[in-house]
């Protein structure tokens, strides 16, 4: 006889005796009555408790019909102190293995399974809980980001200044010596759409310490600040320590992890990207992620070369040639000059299909991309020297056709029809569901909705429903869509939210200790067949700030196993019911402990 384990077993030697049917029914009824009494008394006892301790929950009778996943308790050692800024997929220790051509060593290169760390990343000696928003925009603890290279190298440009135990951020920058506020004021004069809610999402390539993105937050514009991992500058870490959205990344040989036609604005302030080299391939990537009607803003070489060339160690003739080459390249990609004043030049991506039709003509460079190249494919997808042409049928995705912020948050985007099962009613249902959930979360986690929680990540969103439900709270949300899931990230951006593609079998593109709250909804249910739960939780621990929180919404099958691993991470967790108290799904509310390395003087 074949059993569930796939093995054949012989029949018992002695046959079973036949039990009279009447007697069997009486025995079963009595046994059921007995079990029912036990269940009712156990239910009454549990309902009298407002909070369940995880250690007790793991050993208590299981509610689900399916036996839960069992994992033995485990303890993780501490990583050595030199791993305090460890970024697994952009690790300077491994850069020498990769080429320097087009800075490919700065791209994602994740370690093989045999080299993956199974240890807890320690905080720097003297680490303190971050200063709370909005004060954090202007200052942070020096010991939390103990890197003084920028302060020394950029002291004349007012990027930041060390004062006592803190770094101060005066809002200076290479191209805005009068401060970022004056710089953005001039930009808004050139682009009135920045004032009326038309422009909502932006990307800053080569972001420095993200002062531009930080200033725009008060103006209703949400910016993804982008910079590569650097041995000295730690730009993205500074940005996130300040409470400003940022992600590690570089335009090199791979597409950025964003869908096409998403950002309303792209910005580069002397970010030193060679825009006209390699056939303009870096500009082609900006063109891909910028929505039709969106703006590309450049300050620095070669803009205003007539007055600036002496400070750039070049000649006026060279800078004039570079500017003309840049103008010609932008025109060939269907950009048009929108405005220019002093050090700022603004181009607008065309929404006119007639310009893009010309790219199909022979011997045109750059040519139109082949239709087989998926425009939203952006996870380890090589850059291509061609123009991703906006689809003519998606007319409502152009910047001038989108509702203004904040109305666009509630309107079903045109691109939702590209999602299997996506529709206006599906979005409305999703938003309603998340409003109920967010209300429940705030009861379980009172810090949510206060300035104790600033940097939030929704680790596997669909339409950005959680982010939309907490949009009025003093936080921002990085919406992550799995590279293996349905492509819903364009909908997130069309709603005026930000996010990125990611594969949770790998490390995320950020520094340690950069998020206050990690939220996931069924991530292990969806990805456990591919990703080792232990490594996902270790990565969550790496990017979570000490005293930060994890809200884990999972099937009852996984919840006890997650709790067991979380205990080894030095997390304090409690198990809670969902808003409707269904048995098949549970919540873990966890908080990461603040601990110091064994070699730290802070212990």
mmCIF file with all atom_site columns, C-alpha atoms in Angstrom, residues 376-453:
data_model
loop_
_atom_site.group_PDB
_atom_site.id
_atom_site.type_symbol
_atom_site.label_atom_id
_atom_site.label_alt_id
_atom_site.label_comp_id
_atom_site.label_asym_id
_atom_site.label_entity_id
_atom_site.label_seq_id
_atom_site.pdbx_PDB_ins_code
_atom_site.Cartn_x
_atom_site.Cartn_y
_atom_site.Cartn_z
_atom_site.occupancy
_atom_site.B_iso_or_equiv
_atom_site.pdbx_formal_charge
_atom_site.auth_seq_id
_atom_site.auth_comp_id
_atom_site.auth_asym_id
_atom_site.auth_atom_id
_atom_site.pdbx_PDB_model_num
ATOM 1  C CA . UNK A 1 376 ? 9.272   47.359 -17.985 1.00 0.00 ? 376 UNK A CA 1
ATOM 2  C CA . UNK A 1 377 ? 11.783  44.509 -17.779 1.00 0.00 ? 377 UNK A CA 1
ATOM 3  C CA . UNK A 1 378 ? 14.216  46.031 -15.311 1.00 0.00 ? 378 UNK A CA 1
ATOM 4  C CA . UNK A 1 379 ? 15.766  43.349 -13.098 1.00 0.00 ? 379 UNK A CA 1
ATOM 5  C CA . UNK A 1 380 ? 19.246  42.472 -14.370 1.00 0.00 ? 380 UNK A CA 1
ATOM 6  C CA . UNK A 1 381 ? 18.178  43.631 -17.825 1.00 0.00 ? 381 UNK A CA 1
ATOM 7  C CA . UNK A 1 382 ? 21.043  44.997 -19.969 1.00 0.00 ? 382 UNK A CA 1
ATOM 8  C CA . UNK A 1 383 ? 20.839  48.538 -21.281 1.00 0.00 ? 383 UNK A CA 1
ATOM 9  C CA . UNK A 1 384 ? 20.116  48.733 -24.994 1.00 0.00 ? 384 UNK A CA 1
ATOM 10 C CA . UNK A 1 385 ? 21.186  51.528 -27.381 1.00 0.00 ? 385 UNK A CA 1
ATOM 11 C CA . UNK A 1 386 ? 17.638  52.255 -28.540 1.00 0.00 ? 386 UNK A CA 1
ATOM 12 C CA . UNK A 1 387 ? 14.657  54.413 -27.609 1.00 0.00 ? 387 UNK A CA 1
ATOM 13 C CA . UNK A 1 388 ? 11.807  52.823 -25.670 1.00 0.00 ? 388 UNK A CA 1
ATOM 14 C CA . UNK A 1 389 ? 8.835   54.394 -27.439 1.00 0.00 ? 389 UNK A CA 1
ATOM 15 C CA . UNK A 1 390 ? 5.740   55.127 -25.324 1.00 0.00 ? 390 UNK A CA 1
ATOM 16 C CA . UNK A 1 391 ? 2.781   53.025 -26.381 1.00 0.00 ? 391 UNK A CA 1
ATOM 17 C CA . UNK A 1 392 ? 0.345   55.214 -28.350 1.00 0.00 ? 392 UNK A CA 1
ATOM 18 C CA . UNK A 1 393 ? -2.673  53.558 -26.721 1.00 0.00 ? 393 UNK A CA 1
ATOM 19 C CA . UNK A 1 394 ? -1.543  54.644 -23.238 1.00 0.00 ? 394 UNK A CA 1
ATOM 20 C CA . UNK A 1 395 ? -2.413  58.291 -23.713 1.00 0.00 ? 395 UNK A CA 1
ATOM 21 C CA . UNK A 1 396 ? -3.613  58.828 -20.143 1.00 0.00 ? 396 UNK A CA 1
ATOM 22 C CA . UNK A 1 397 ? -0.199  57.921 -18.707 1.00 0.00 ? 397 UNK A CA 1
ATOM 23 C CA . UNK A 1 398 ? 1.404   61.095 -20.057 1.00 0.00 ? 398 UNK A CA 1
ATOM 24 C CA . UNK A 1 399 ? 2.140   63.708 -17.419 1.00 0.00 ? 399 UNK A CA 1
ATOM 25 C CA . UNK A 1 400 ? -0.325  66.250 -18.776 1.00 0.00 ? 400 UNK A CA 1
ATOM 26 C CA . UNK A 1 401 ? -3.125  63.639 -18.763 1.00 0.00 ? 401 UNK A CA 1
ATOM 27 C CA . UNK A 1 402 ? -2.706  62.350 -15.207 1.00 0.00 ? 402 UNK A CA 1
ATOM 28 C CA . UNK A 1 403 ? -4.831  63.830 -12.416 1.00 0.00 ? 403 UNK A CA 1
ATOM 29 C CA . UNK A 1 404 ? -2.878  66.215 -10.243 1.00 0.00 ? 404 UNK A CA 1
ATOM 30 C CA . UNK A 1 405 ? -1.623  65.180 -6.834  1.00 0.00 ? 405 UNK A CA 1
ATOM 31 C CA . UNK A 1 406 ? -3.260  64.223 -4.488  1.00 0.00 ? 406 UNK A CA 1
ATOM 32 C CA . UNK A 1 407 ? -6.274  63.296 -6.673  1.00 0.00 ? 407 UNK A CA 1
ATOM 33 C CA . UNK A 1 408 ? -4.197  60.834 -8.701  1.00 0.00 ? 408 UNK A CA 1
ATOM 34 C CA . UNK A 1 409 ? -3.709  58.631 -5.625  1.00 0.00 ? 409 UNK A CA 1
ATOM 35 C CA . UNK A 1 410 ? -7.375  57.595 -5.721  1.00 0.00 ? 410 UNK A CA 1
ATOM 36 C CA . UNK A 1 411 ? -7.869  57.327 -9.498  1.00 0.00 ? 411 UNK A CA 1
ATOM 37 C CA . UNK A 1 412 ? -7.363  53.937 -11.170 1.00 0.00 ? 412 UNK A CA 1
ATOM 38 C CA . UNK A 1 413 ? -4.451  54.407 -13.596 1.00 0.00 ? 413 UNK A CA 1
ATOM 39 C CA . UNK A 1 414 ? -4.786  53.442 -17.226 1.00 0.00 ? 414 UNK A CA 1
ATOM 40 C CA . UNK A 1 415 ? -1.998  50.864 -16.889 1.00 0.00 ? 415 UNK A CA 1
ATOM 41 C CA . UNK A 1 416 ? -3.917  48.823 -14.321 1.00 0.00 ? 416 UNK A CA 1
ATOM 42 C CA . UNK A 1 417 ? -5.602  47.131 -17.278 1.00 0.00 ? 417 UNK A CA 1
ATOM 43 C CA . UNK A 1 418 ? -2.230  45.520 -18.100 1.00 0.00 ? 418 UNK A CA 1
ATOM 44 C CA . UNK A 1 419 ? -2.267  43.662 -14.766 1.00 0.00 ? 419 UNK A CA 1
ATOM 45 C CA . UNK A 1 420 ? -4.056  40.273 -14.736 1.00 0.00 ? 420 UNK A CA 1
ATOM 46 C CA . UNK A 1 421 ? -7.344  40.923 -12.920 1.00 0.00 ? 421 UNK A CA 1
ATOM 47 C CA . UNK A 1 422 ? -6.573  44.627 -12.688 1.00 0.00 ? 422 UNK A CA 1
ATOM 48 C CA . UNK A 1 423 ? -9.457  47.089 -12.877 1.00 0.00 ? 423 UNK A CA 1
ATOM 49 C CA . UNK A 1 424 ? -10.878 50.183 -11.254 1.00 0.00 ? 424 UNK A CA 1
ATOM 50 C CA . UNK A 1 425 ? -13.046 48.060 -8.970  1.00 0.00 ? 425 UNK A CA 1
ATOM 51 C CA . UNK A 1 426 ? -10.046 45.891 -8.015  1.00 0.00 ? 426 UNK A CA 1
ATOM 52 C CA . UNK A 1 427 ? -8.105  49.001 -6.974  1.00 0.00 ? 427 UNK A CA 1
ATOM 53 C CA . UNK A 1 428 ? -11.043 50.358 -5.008  1.00 0.00 ? 428 UNK A CA 1
ATOM 54 C CA . UNK A 1 429 ? -11.424 47.027 -3.211  1.00 0.00 ? 429 UNK A CA 1
ATOM 55 C CA . UNK A 1 430 ? -7.677  46.897 -2.473  1.00 0.00 ? 430 UNK A CA 1
ATOM 56 C CA . UNK A 1 431 ? -7.678  50.436 -1.051  1.00 0.00 ? 431 UNK A CA 1
ATOM 57 C CA . UNK A 1 432 ? -10.685 49.683 1.143   1.00 0.00 ? 432 UNK A CA 1
ATOM 58 C CA . UNK A 1 433 ? -9.023  46.530 2.455   1.00 0.00 ? 433 UNK A CA 1
ATOM 59 C CA . UNK A 1 434 ? -5.837  48.383 3.367   1.00 0.00 ? 434 UNK A CA 1
ATOM 60 C CA . UNK A 1 435 ? -7.656  51.184 5.149   1.00 0.00 ? 435 UNK A CA 1
ATOM 61 C CA . UNK A 1 436 ? -9.170  48.590 7.476   1.00 0.00 ? 436 UNK A CA 1
ATOM 62 C CA . UNK A 1 437 ? -5.830  46.852 7.906   1.00 0.00 ? 437 UNK A CA 1
ATOM 63 C CA . UNK A 1 438 ? -3.909  50.068 8.600   1.00 0.00 ? 438 UNK A CA 1
ATOM 64 C CA . UNK A 1 439 ? -6.421  51.031 11.281  1.00 0.00 ? 439 UNK A CA 1
ATOM 65 C CA . UNK A 1 440 ? -5.916  47.626 12.907  1.00 0.00 ? 440 UNK A CA 1
ATOM 66 C CA . UNK A 1 441 ? -2.128  47.911 12.629  1.00 0.00 ? 441 UNK A CA 1
ATOM 67 C CA . UNK A 1 442 ? -2.168  51.219 14.479  1.00 0.00 ? 442 UNK A CA 1
ATOM 68 C CA . UNK A 1 443 ? -4.015  49.604 17.368  1.00 0.00 ? 443 UNK A CA 1
ATOM 69 C CA . UNK A 1 444 ? -1.377  46.882 17.555  1.00 0.00 ? 444 UNK A CA 1
ATOM 70 C CA . UNK A 1 445 ? 1.547   49.250 16.935  1.00 0.00 ? 445 UNK A CA 1
ATOM 71 C CA . UNK A 1 446 ? 0.788   52.731 18.332  1.00 0.00 ? 446 UNK A CA 1
ATOM 72 C CA . UNK A 1 447 ? 4.129   54.057 17.000  1.00 0.00 ? 447 UNK A CA 1
ATOM 73 C CA . UNK A 1 448 ? 2.717   53.784 13.458  1.00 0.00 ? 448 UNK A CA 1
ATOM 74 C CA . UNK A 1 449 ? 1.370   57.215 12.596  1.00 0.00 ? 449 UNK A CA 1
ATOM 75 C CA . UNK A 1 450 ? 3.829   59.062 14.858  1.00 0.00 ? 450 UNK A CA 1
ATOM 76 C CA . UNK A 1 451 ? 7.271   60.441 14.036  1.00 0.00 ? 451 UNK A CA 1
ATOM 77 C CA . UNK A 1 452 ? 8.821   57.386 15.700  1.00 0.00 ? 452 UNK A CA 1
ATOM 78 C CA . UNK A 1 453 ? 8.398   55.613 12.343  1.00 0.00 ? 453 UNK A CA 1
#
